Every structure is written in C-alpha cells, then in structure tokens.
Backbone as JSON Lines, residues from 0, in Angstrom:
{"i":0,"aa":"X","n":[-82.08,106.64,21.75],"ca":[-82.74,107.71,22.48],"c":[-83.38,108.66,21.49]}
{"i":1,"aa":"X","n":[-84.59,109.1,21.8],"ca":[-85.33,109.97,20.88],"c":[-85.51,111.37,21.45]}
{"i":2,"aa":"X","n":[-84.63,111.8,22.32],"ca":[-84.76,113.12,22.91],"c":[-83.69,114.05,22.34]}
{"i":3,"aa":"X","n":[-84.13,115.22,21.9],"ca":[-83.23,116.23,21.36],"c":[-83.5,117.53,22.07]}
{"i":4,"aa":"X","n":[-82.47,118.27,22.38],"ca":[-82.65,119.62,22.89],"c":[-82.62,120.57,21.71]}
{"i":5,"aa":"X","n":[-83.5,121.55,21.73],"ca":[-83.53,122.53,20.66],"c":[-82.28,123.4,20.74]}
{"i":6,"aa":"X","n":[-81.64,123.59,19.61],"ca":[-80.46,124.46,19.56],"c":[-80.88,125.93,19.52]}
{"i":7,"aa":"X","n":[-82.04,126.18,18.92],"ca":[-82.55,127.55,18.79],"c":[-84.07,127.49,18.87]}
{"i":8,"aa":"X","n":[-84.67,128.42,19.59],"ca":[-86.13,128.54,19.66],"c":[-86.47,130.02,19.6]}
{"i":9,"aa":"X","n":[-87.43,130.36,18.74],"ca":[-87.9,131.74,18.64],"c":[-89.43,131.73,18.68]}
{"i":10,"aa":"X","n":[-89.99,132.52,19.56],"ca":[-91.45,132.61,19.71],"c":[-91.95,133.9,19.09]}
{"i":11,"aa":"X","n":[-93.0,133.79,18.28],"ca":[-93.65,134.96,17.71],"c":[-95.12,134.94,18.08]}
{"i":12,"aa":"X","n":[-95.87,135.91,17.6],"ca":[-97.31,135.96,17.89],"c":[-98.06,134.81,17.25]}
{"i":13,"aa":"X","n":[-97.62,134.37,16.09],"ca":[-98.36,133.35,15.35],"c":[-97.56,132.09,15.07]}
{"i":14,"aa":"X","n":[-96.33,132.0,15.55],"ca":[-95.54,130.81,15.25],"c":[-94.41,130.62,16.24]}
{"i":15,"aa":"X","n":[-93.92,129.4,16.28],"ca":[-92.72,129.04,17.03],"c":[-91.78,128.39,16.03]}
{"i":16,"aa":"X","n":[-90.54,128.83,16.03],"ca":[-89.52,128.25,15.16],"c":[-88.45,127.63,16.06]}
{"i":17,"aa":"X","n":[-88.12,126.38,15.78],"ca":[-87.1,125.69,16.58],"c":[-86.15,124.97,15.65]}
{"i":18,"aa":"X","n":[-84.89,124.93,16.03],"ca":[-83.86,124.22,15.25],"c":[-83.26,123.13,16.14]}
{"i":19,"aa":"X","n":[-83.05,121.96,15.57],"ca":[-82.51,120.82,16.3],"c":[-81.28,120.3,15.57]}
{"i":20,"aa":"X","n":[-80.27,119.89,16.32],"ca":[-79.11,119.21,15.76],"c":[-79.3,117.72,15.99]}
{"i":21,"aa":"X","n":[-79.08,116.93,14.96],"ca":[-79.19,115.49,15.06],"c":[-77.93,114.88,14.5]}
{"i":22,"aa":"X","n":[-77.33,113.97,15.25],"ca":[-76.15,113.27,14.78],"c":[-76.57,112.16,13.82]}
{"i":23,"aa":"X","n":[-75.7,111.77,12.93],"ca":[-76.04,110.76,11.93],"c":[-76.34,109.4,12.55]}
{"i":24,"aa":"X","n":[-75.85,109.14,13.77],"ca":[-76.14,107.86,14.41],"c":[-77.44,107.87,15.21]}
{"i":25,"aa":"X","n":[-78.13,109.02,15.26],"ca":[-79.4,109.13,15.98],"c":[-80.55,108.89,15.0]}
{"i":26,"aa":"X","n":[-81.67,108.45,15.55],"ca":[-82.85,108.19,14.73],"c":[-83.31,109.45,14.0]}
{"i":27,"aa":"X","n":[-83.79,109.29,12.8],"ca":[-84.34,110.41,12.05],"c":[-85.78,110.69,12.45]}
{"i":28,"aa":"X","n":[-86.35,109.84,13.29],"ca":[-87.73,109.99,13.73],"c":[-87.75,110.48,15.17]}
{"i":29,"aa":"X","n":[-88.42,111.61,15.39],"ca":[-88.57,112.11,16.75],"c":[-89.84,112.93,16.83]}
{"i":30,"aa":"X","n":[-90.33,113.11,18.04],"ca":[-91.57,113.84,18.27],"c":[-91.27,115.25,18.73]}
{"i":31,"aa":"X","n":[-92.08,116.18,18.26],"ca":[-92.0,117.57,18.68],"c":[-93.41,117.93,19.16]}
{"i":32,"aa":"X","n":[-93.51,118.53,20.32],"ca":[-94.81,118.9,20.87],"c":[-94.82,120.39,21.19]}
{"i":33,"aa":"X","n":[-95.98,120.96,21.14],"ca":[-96.12,122.36,21.53],"c":[-97.45,122.53,22.26]}
{"i":34,"aa":"X","n":[-97.52,123.55,23.09],"ca":[-98.72,123.88,23.84],"c":[-99.34,125.12,23.25]}
{"i":35,"aa":"X","n":[-100.65,125.19,23.31],"ca":[-101.34,126.4,22.9],"c":[-101.9,127.07,24.14]}
{"i":36,"aa":"X","n":[-102.1,128.36,24.04],"ca":[-102.64,129.11,25.17],"c":[-103.83,129.92,24.69]}
{"i":37,"aa":"X","n":[-104.94,129.77,25.37],"ca":[-106.15,130.55,25.06],"c":[-106.53,131.34,26.31]}
{"i":38,"aa":"X","n":[-106.87,132.59,26.14],"ca":[-107.21,133.42,27.29],"c":[-108.71,133.62,27.44]}
{"i":39,"aa":"X","n":[-109.47,133.12,26.49],"ca":[-110.93,133.2,26.56],"c":[-111.55,131.88,26.12]}
{"i":40,"aa":"X","n":[-112.66,131.51,26.72],"ca":[-113.36,130.31,26.27],"c":[-113.83,130.49,24.83]}
{"i":41,"aa":"X","n":[-113.93,129.42,24.11],"ca":[-114.42,129.48,22.73],"c":[-113.89,128.33,21.91]}
{"i":42,"aa":"X","n":[-114.23,128.35,20.65],"ca":[-113.77,127.33,19.71],"c":[-112.71,127.99,18.82]}
{"i":43,"aa":"X","n":[-111.56,127.35,18.72],"ca":[-110.43,127.92,17.99],"c":[-109.93,126.95,16.92]}
{"i":44,"aa":"X","n":[-109.52,127.5,15.81],"ca":[-108.87,126.7,14.76],"c":[-107.37,126.96,14.87]}
{"i":45,"aa":"X","n":[-106.59,125.91,14.69],"ca":[-105.15,126.11,14.66],"c":[-104.56,125.44,13.43]}
{"i":46,"aa":"X","n":[-103.56,126.06,12.85],"ca":[-103.01,125.58,11.58],"c":[-102.16,124.33,11.75]}
{"i":47,"aa":"X","n":[-101.85,123.73,10.65],"ca":[-100.98,122.55,10.65],"c":[-99.57,122.94,11.1]}
{"i":48,"aa":"X","n":[-98.92,122.03,11.79],"ca":[-97.51,122.21,12.14],"c":[-96.68,121.67,10.98]}
{"i":49,"aa":"X","n":[-95.57,122.31,10.71],"ca":[-94.68,121.91,9.62],"c":[-93.28,121.72,10.16]}
{"i":50,"aa":"X","n":[-92.63,120.66,9.74],"ca":[-91.25,120.37,10.1],"c":[-90.49,120.15,8.8]}
{"i":51,"aa":"X","n":[-89.33,120.77,8.67],"ca":[-88.56,120.6,7.44],"c":[-87.07,120.6,7.73]}
{"i":52,"aa":"X","n":[-86.33,119.9,6.9],"ca":[-84.87,119.86,6.99],"c":[-84.32,121.05,6.2]}
{"i":53,"aa":"X","n":[-83.55,121.88,6.86],"ca":[-83.03,123.09,6.22],"c":[-82.2,122.77,4.97]}
{"i":54,"aa":"X","n":[-81.44,121.69,5.03],"ca":[-80.52,121.4,3.94],"c":[-81.02,120.32,2.99]}
{"i":55,"aa":"X","n":[-82.09,119.64,3.35],"ca":[-82.66,118.6,2.49],"c":[-84.17,118.8,2.44]}
{"i":56,"aa":"X","n":[-84.64,119.7,1.59],"ca":[-86.06,120.05,1.57],"c":[-86.99,118.91,1.18]}
{"i":57,"aa":"X","n":[-86.43,117.81,0.67],"ca":[-87.28,116.65,0.36],"c":[-87.66,115.89,1.63]}
{"i":58,"aa":"X","n":[-87.08,116.26,2.75],"ca":[-87.43,115.65,4.04],"c":[-88.25,116.65,4.84]}
{"i":59,"aa":"X","n":[-89.51,116.31,5.04],"ca":[-90.4,117.22,5.75],"c":[-91.55,116.44,6.36]}
{"i":60,"aa":"X","n":[-92.26,117.07,7.24],"ca":[-93.46,116.5,7.85],"c":[-94.48,117.59,8.08]}
{"i":61,"aa":"X","n":[-95.73,117.2,8.09],"ca":[-96.81,118.18,8.27],"c":[-97.98,117.48,8.95]}
{"i":62,"aa":"X","n":[-98.59,118.18,9.9],"ca":[-99.8,117.65,10.53],"c":[-101.01,118.25,9.85]}
{"i":63,"aa":"X","n":[-102.17,117.75,10.19],"ca":[-103.42,118.34,9.7],"c":[-103.77,119.53,10.59]}
{"i":64,"aa":"X","n":[-104.53,120.48,10.08],"ca":[-105.02,121.54,10.93],"c":[-106.2,120.97,11.7]}
{"i":65,"aa":"X","n":[-106.56,121.64,12.78],"ca":[-107.65,121.12,13.6],"c":[-108.28,122.26,14.37]}
{"i":66,"aa":"X","n":[-109.22,121.91,15.23],"ca":[-109.86,122.89,16.09],"c":[-109.8,122.39,17.53]}
{"i":67,"aa":"X","n":[-109.98,123.32,18.44],"ca":[-110.07,122.95,19.85],"c":[-111.11,123.84,20.51]}
{"i":68,"aa":"X","n":[-111.69,123.33,21.58],"ca":[-112.68,124.08,22.34],"c":[-112.15,124.3,23.74]}
{"i":69,"aa":"X","n":[-112.21,125.56,24.17],"ca":[-111.79,125.92,25.52],"c":[-113.04,126.22,26.31]}
{"i":70,"aa":"X","n":[-113.26,125.45,27.38],"ca":[-114.44,125.63,28.22],"c":[-114.11,126.53,29.42]}
{"i":71,"aa":"X","n":[-115.14,127.12,29.99],"ca":[-114.92,127.96,31.18],"c":[-114.59,127.13,32.37]}
C-alpha cells in the first residue's frame, strides 16, 4: 500500500510543511500532491517542491519549478 496519513501539517503563506511516518516494511516510494489556489486570472510561477528525510539528508526529492495559467 502506498498511502500514508500525514502526522503533522502546517500551512503558511508561501509553503506547506508535512511530516509522514513510514514503517520499515512499507515502500520508500510514495506520492505527495498539493493544490494551488489563485484568486485572479493570470500566469503564475510556482517553485519546486522539496521532500527530505529529517534523519537521513542523503534521501531527498525535488521537482522542477513551473508555471500555470489561470483563465477567467
């Protein structure tokens, strides 16, 4: 199973921080998704998402930054 419930989630103006517990018998690969909210039409740039292991910093993941367009 590749579903994890977040143990901790904190929302800020510019970021979301979430912590997950994973048992050693669970897969080390899982997907994390987030939604963005725009209140005005336009073209927006959003930064790369970063995932890191608190205790093993050599384990991390990063997406590319991108843009999105919000139409009326």
